[in-house]
Coordinates of C-alpha atoms and ligand atoms in Angstrom, one line a residue:
X1 CA 81.6 109.4 97.0
X2 CA 82.8 110.7 100.3
X3 CA 84.5 108.4 102.8
X4 CA 84.0 107.8 106.6
X5 CA 86.5 106.2 109.0
X6 CA 86.2 105.4 112.7
X7 CA 89.3 105.2 114.9
X8 CA 88.5 103.5 118.1
X9 CA 91.9 104.3 119.6
X10 CA 92.1 102.5 123.0
X11 CA 88.3 102.0 123.3
X12 CA 85.9 99.1 122.9
X13 CA 86.4 95.5 123.8
X14 CA 86.4 92.5 121.6
X15 CA 82.7 91.9 122.5
X16 CA 81.6 95.5 122.0
X17 CA 83.5 95.7 118.7
X18 CA 81.7 92.6 117.4
X19 CA 78.4 94.2 118.3
X20 CA 79.4 97.6 116.8
X21 CA 80.5 96.0 113.5
X22 CA 77.2 94.0 113.3
X23 CA 75.2 97.1 113.8
X24 CA 77.2 99.0 111.1
X25 CA 76.6 96.1 108.8
X26 CA 72.9 95.9 109.5
X27 CA 72.5 99.7 109.0
X28 CA 74.4 99.8 105.8
X29 CA 72.5 96.8 104.3
X30 CA 69.1 98.1 105.4
X31 CA 69.7 101.6 104.0
X32 CA 71.6 100.4 101.0
X33 CA 74.5 102.6 101.7
X34 CA 77.5 102.4 99.3
X35 CA 79.7 104.9 101.1
X36 CA 83.3 103.6 101.8
X37 CA 83.5 102.9 105.6
X38 CA 86.6 102.1 107.5
X39 CA 86.7 100.8 111.1
X40 CA 89.9 100.7 113.1
X41 CA 89.3 98.7 116.4
X42 CA 92.0 98.0 118.9
X43 CA 94.3 95.0 117.8
X44 CA 92.7 92.7 120.4
X45 CA 89.3 93.0 118.7
X46 CA 90.4 92.1 115.2
X47 CA 88.4 89.3 113.7
X48 CA 87.3 87.8 110.4
X49 CA 84.0 89.7 110.1
X50 CA 81.8 89.1 107.1
X51 CA 81.3 92.6 105.9
X52 CA 79.6 94.3 103.0
X53 CA 82.0 95.3 100.1
X54 CA 82.2 98.9 101.2
X55 CA 83.0 98.3 104.9
X56 CA 86.7 97.6 105.7
X57 CA 88.3 96.7 108.9
X58 CA 91.8 98.0 109.5
X59 CA 94.5 98.3 112.1
X60 CA 95.5 101.5 114.0
X61 CA 99.1 100.5 113.9
X62 CA 101.4 97.6 112.8
X63 CA 105.1 97.1 112.8
X64 CA 106.9 96.8 109.4
X65 CA 107.5 93.1 109.8
X66 CA 106.0 89.7 109.2
X67 CA 106.9 88.5 112.7
X68 CA 109.8 88.6 115.1
X69 CA 110.9 90.1 118.4
X70 CA 109.1 93.4 118.6
X71 CA 107.4 93.3 122.0
X72 CA 104.0 94.8 122.0
X73 CA 103.7 95.1 118.2
X74 CA 101.9 93.1 115.6
X75 CA 103.0 92.3 112.0
X76 CA 101.5 90.8 108.9
X77 CA 101.4 87.3 110.4
X78 CA 98.8 88.5 112.8
X79 CA 97.0 90.6 110.2
X80 CA 96.9 87.8 107.7
X81 CA 95.0 85.7 110.2
X82 CA 92.0 88.0 109.8
X83 CA 92.6 89.1 106.2
X84 CA 93.4 92.7 107.3
X85 CA 94.9 94.7 104.4
X86 CA 94.4 98.3 105.7
X87 CA 96.6 100.2 108.1
X88 CA 96.7 103.7 109.7
X89 CA 100.2 105.2 109.7
X90 CA 101.4 108.4 111.3
X91 CA 98.4 109.2 113.5
X92 CA 99.3 112.2 115.7
X93 CA 99.0 110.1 118.9
X94 CA 101.6 107.7 117.5
X95 CA 103.8 110.6 116.6
X96 CA 103.3 112.9 119.6
X97 CA 102.2 110.7 122.5
X98 CA 104.2 107.5 121.6
X99 CA 107.2 109.4 120.1
X100 CA 107.2 107.8 116.6
X101 CA 109.6 109.5 114.2
X102 CA 109.1 110.4 110.6
X103 CA 111.7 107.7 109.9
X104 CA 109.6 104.9 111.3
X105 CA 106.4 106.2 109.6
X106 CA 108.4 106.0 106.3
X107 CA 109.6 102.5 107.1
X108 CA 106.0 101.4 107.8
X109 CA 104.7 103.1 104.7
X110 CA 107.2 101.5 102.4
X111 CA 106.8 98.1 104.0
X112 CA 103.0 98.1 103.7
X113 CA 103.0 99.8 100.3
X114 CA 105.2 97.0 99.0
X115 CA 102.5 94.6 100.1
X116 CA 99.7 96.6 98.5
X117 CA 97.9 97.5 101.7
X118 CA 95.4 100.4 101.8
X119 CA 97.2 103.1 103.8
X120 CA 95.6 105.9 105.6
X121 CA 98.5 108.2 106.3
X122 CA 97.9 111.0 108.8
X123 CA 99.5 114.5 108.9
X124 CA 98.7 117.6 110.9
X125 CA 100.3 120.4 112.7
X126 CA 100.5 121.3 116.4
X127 CA 99.0 124.5 117.8
X128 CA 102.3 126.3 117.9
X129 CA 102.8 125.7 114.2
X130 CA 99.3 126.8 113.3
X131 CA 99.9 130.0 115.2
X132 CA 102.8 130.8 112.9
X133 CA 100.4 131.0 109.9
X134 CA 99.4 129.1 106.8
X135 CA 102.8 128.9 105.1
X136 CA 104.4 127.3 108.2
X137 CA 101.5 125.0 108.6
X138 CA 101.8 123.8 105.0
X139 CA 105.6 123.5 105.3
X140 CA 105.1 121.3 108.4
X141 CA 102.4 119.1 106.8
X142 CA 104.4 118.6 103.6
X143 CA 107.4 117.7 105.9
X144 CA 105.3 114.9 107.2
X145 CA 105.0 113.6 103.7
X146 CA 108.7 113.7 103.1
X147 CA 109.8 110.2 102.1
X148 CA 106.2 109.1 101.4
X149 CA 105.2 108.1 97.9
X150 CA 102.1 110.3 97.4
X151 CA 101.4 108.7 94.1
X152 CA 100.8 105.3 95.7
X153 CA 97.4 104.1 94.4
X154 CA 96.1 102.7 97.7
X155 CA 96.8 105.8 99.7
X156 CA 94.4 108.0 101.6
X157 CA 95.7 111.0 103.4
X158 CA 94.1 112.3 106.6
X159 CA 94.7 115.9 107.5
X160 CA 94.2 116.1 111.3
X161 CA 95.3 119.3 113.0
X162 CA 96.7 118.1 116.4
X163 CA 95.0 120.9 118.3
X164 CA 91.6 119.7 117.0
X165 CA 92.0 116.0 117.9
X166 CA 89.9 114.9 120.9
X167 CA 89.8 118.5 122.1
X168 CA 86.3 119.5 121.0
X169 CA 87.9 122.3 119.1
X170 CA 87.0 122.0 115.4
X171 CA 88.9 123.8 112.7
X172 CA 86.8 126.4 110.9
X173 CA 85.6 125.6 107.4
X174 CA 88.0 128.3 106.3
X175 CA 91.0 126.6 108.1
X176 CA 90.1 123.3 106.6
X177 CA 89.5 124.4 103.0
X178 CA 92.8 126.5 103.0
X179 CA 94.9 123.5 104.0
X180 CA 93.0 120.9 101.9
X181 CA 93.0 123.1 98.8
X182 CA 96.8 123.5 99.1
X183 CA 97.3 119.8 99.7
X184 CA 95.1 119.0 96.7
X185 CA 97.5 121.0 94.5
X186 CA 100.1 118.3 95.0
X187 CA 98.2 115.2 96.0
X188 CA 95.7 113.1 93.9
X189 CA 94.7 110.7 96.7
X190 CA 91.6 111.3 98.7
X191 CA 92.1 113.6 101.6
X192 CA 90.1 113.1 104.8
X193 CA 89.7 115.7 107.5
X194 CA 89.9 114.7 111.2
X195 CA 89.6 116.6 114.4
X196 CA 86.5 116.7 116.6
X197 CA 84.1 115.8 113.8
X198 CA 80.6 115.0 115.1
X199 CA 77.1 114.6 113.7
X200 CA 76.4 118.3 114.2
X201 CA 79.4 119.6 112.1
X202 CA 80.0 116.8 109.6
X203 CA 77.6 117.9 106.9
X204 CA 79.2 121.4 106.8
X205 CA 82.7 120.0 106.7
X206 CA 81.8 117.6 103.8
X207 CA 80.4 120.5 101.8
X208 CA 84.0 121.6 101.3
X209 CA 84.9 120.3 97.9
X210 CA 88.5 119.4 98.8
X211 CA 87.4 117.3 101.7
X212 CA 86.9 113.7 100.6
X213 CA 85.6 112.4 103.9
X214 CA 86.4 112.2 107.6
X215 CA 88.5 110.3 110.1
X216 CA 86.6 110.3 113.4
X217 CA 87.6 109.4 116.9
X218 CA 85.5 110.3 119.9
X219 CA 82.1 110.8 118.3
X220 CA 82.3 107.6 116.3
X221 CA 82.6 105.3 119.3
X222 CA 78.9 105.2 120.0
X223 CA 77.0 103.3 117.4
X224 CA 74.0 105.7 117.0
X225 CA 76.3 108.6 116.5
X226 CA 78.5 106.7 113.9
X227 CA 75.4 105.5 112.1
X228 CA 74.1 109.1 111.9
X229 CA 77.5 110.2 110.4
X230 CA 77.5 107.3 107.9
X231 CA 74.1 108.5 106.7
X232 CA 75.3 112.1 106.5
X233 CA 78.3 111.0 104.5
X234 CA 76.2 108.9 102.2
X235 CA 74.1 112.0 101.3
X236 CA 77.1 114.4 100.9
Ligands
PEP1 C1 91.4 110.8 115.4 O1 91.7 110.1 116.4 O2 91.8 110.6 114.3 C2 90.4 112.0 115.7 C3 90.2 112.8 114.7 O3 89.9 112.1 116.9 P1 88.7 113.0 117.4 O4 87.6 112.8 116.4 O5 88.3 112.5 118.8 O6 89.2 114.4 117.4

């Protein structure tokens, strides 16, 4: 079964998230969809939603701590309040916009792995790396897995080329299958593709055998579009 995940980034409010989640729930129940669905709202919109078994709420980021003095961050004390056990780590915006190092990604990974969390760990190259060819791209992506236990049972990898995120530029199916096939040689975990996925290109991307699903930003924020992509994923 292929997987679908929505990353809200800094979009949606508490009220609109509640509405979005309710509409996902209604759609999934009505169409009897079993596809694993992950939703990552902003931290202010976390809540104890009653969800079908296959729908999971996660956080876009969390600090490797229970609590403490880490201004602007949240830890497991805040996550436990809502029963959240799923975390995104290493998203390209955390790495390249917010300056997060591989070291902190590893610390987060190890901390949340120890607690048994589902981890969606993101990797992906910038344009200047892609332009140096496939070998360099793979070297860069495997470098982002340095220090990460890729045999962790609750791990999902998301391959998201930075040049394709939020830009409208989608990697070609050849680009995607080349990288996913190479990653699959070493990784048993599911591998999602992310980068300007939308209802019009999702079916084609999911046809690639080494793509186990998608992590979607922009085109997942509108409920109709996300529902369409849930349905496409359920049929893939
Ligand atoms: C993302 O944020 O993980 C992402 C893939 O964004 P977009 O779909 O907007 O490219």
